[in-house]
Amino acid sequence: MNKVELLYESKNILGEGITYCSITNNLYWLDINNKSKLFKLNLSSNKKEVFELPEIVTATSIKSDNELILASNNGLNLFDFSNKKFQRVLNIEDQLISTRSNDGGSDAFGRFWLGTMQNNFDKDGNDVPIKDNIGKLYKVDIDKTISIVEEGLAIPNTFVWSPDNSIFYFTDTLSGSIFNYDFNLEQGELTNKKKFASYDRGLPDGSTIDTDGCLWNCRWGGSCIVRFTPNGKVDNVIEMPVQNITNCIFGGKDMKTLFITTASNIGKNQNDLDGNLFAISLNYQGIEDNKSKL
């Protein structure tokens, strides 16, 4: 039985975008809203910092020990912890008030992959139903060339690569399925899209991968995390004490602790643990996220 530990009472509205830096032993994640918040937790000292951001920021990628690339409703941005500055790198869909960014991440070459979706926040930050599949999957090369890879998406999630970088895992959450693609790392190209896996509890949200090539998928509305083998079979299900599980990453000195973000649940199933950060010690070892070269 895996023990789920409450690590930080962050009380996030929509905790997301978690990543880990092994050099600094820092965890970073976001609370998504019209003005998102960036959380930083040092696992050695337990020092916690929270930074206010000026827009809807939804995904993170480490650029250096002191810098993050952040995906937002206006494009890609650089956050420098040394001076706490948030600076635009590239505009993407910045003229569209109807859309916002969602999940994203860097491949092993340093390119940034980003998904957009219908903006589901009103002017007060309240949730708006998603009715339009107007999201896109973008690739941003290290020379800052922007390419549209897919269109007609509802909620793009799970930007994860296999340990050998030959497979890209991705989900459009409302489809209920996780997909895999053949991935050409040198060219940054996706081909041969196939259905990888599905599960009957909740919807697929963010994911991470371990050294065995197994995908750990968070289940929105499903109160669990599912480990899928490389052939898409369910290998393990970890029960969680909250309903909306959003994203996860391996971290810690041995890369054997799974850190999990969650979201609040407005309604009859709301509980006091919603939106907090959790940790689980496992016998599996994870792989650190790729760094951005933008």
XYZ file of C-alpha atoms in Angstrom, residues 7 22 105 110 122 136 142 164 177 188 215 269 271:
13
model
C 3.337 17.780 1.729
C 17.693 17.984 -9.209
C 6.874 20.810 -21.818
C 15.122 21.796 -25.883
C -14.545 34.451 -16.745
C -4.018 23.741 -30.867
C 15.018 26.531 -30.301
C 14.602 6.715 -25.389
C -7.972 8.526 -24.141
C 11.058 17.265 -33.864
C 3.420 6.382 -17.791
C -17.762 16.494 -3.032
C -13.145 18.447 1.035
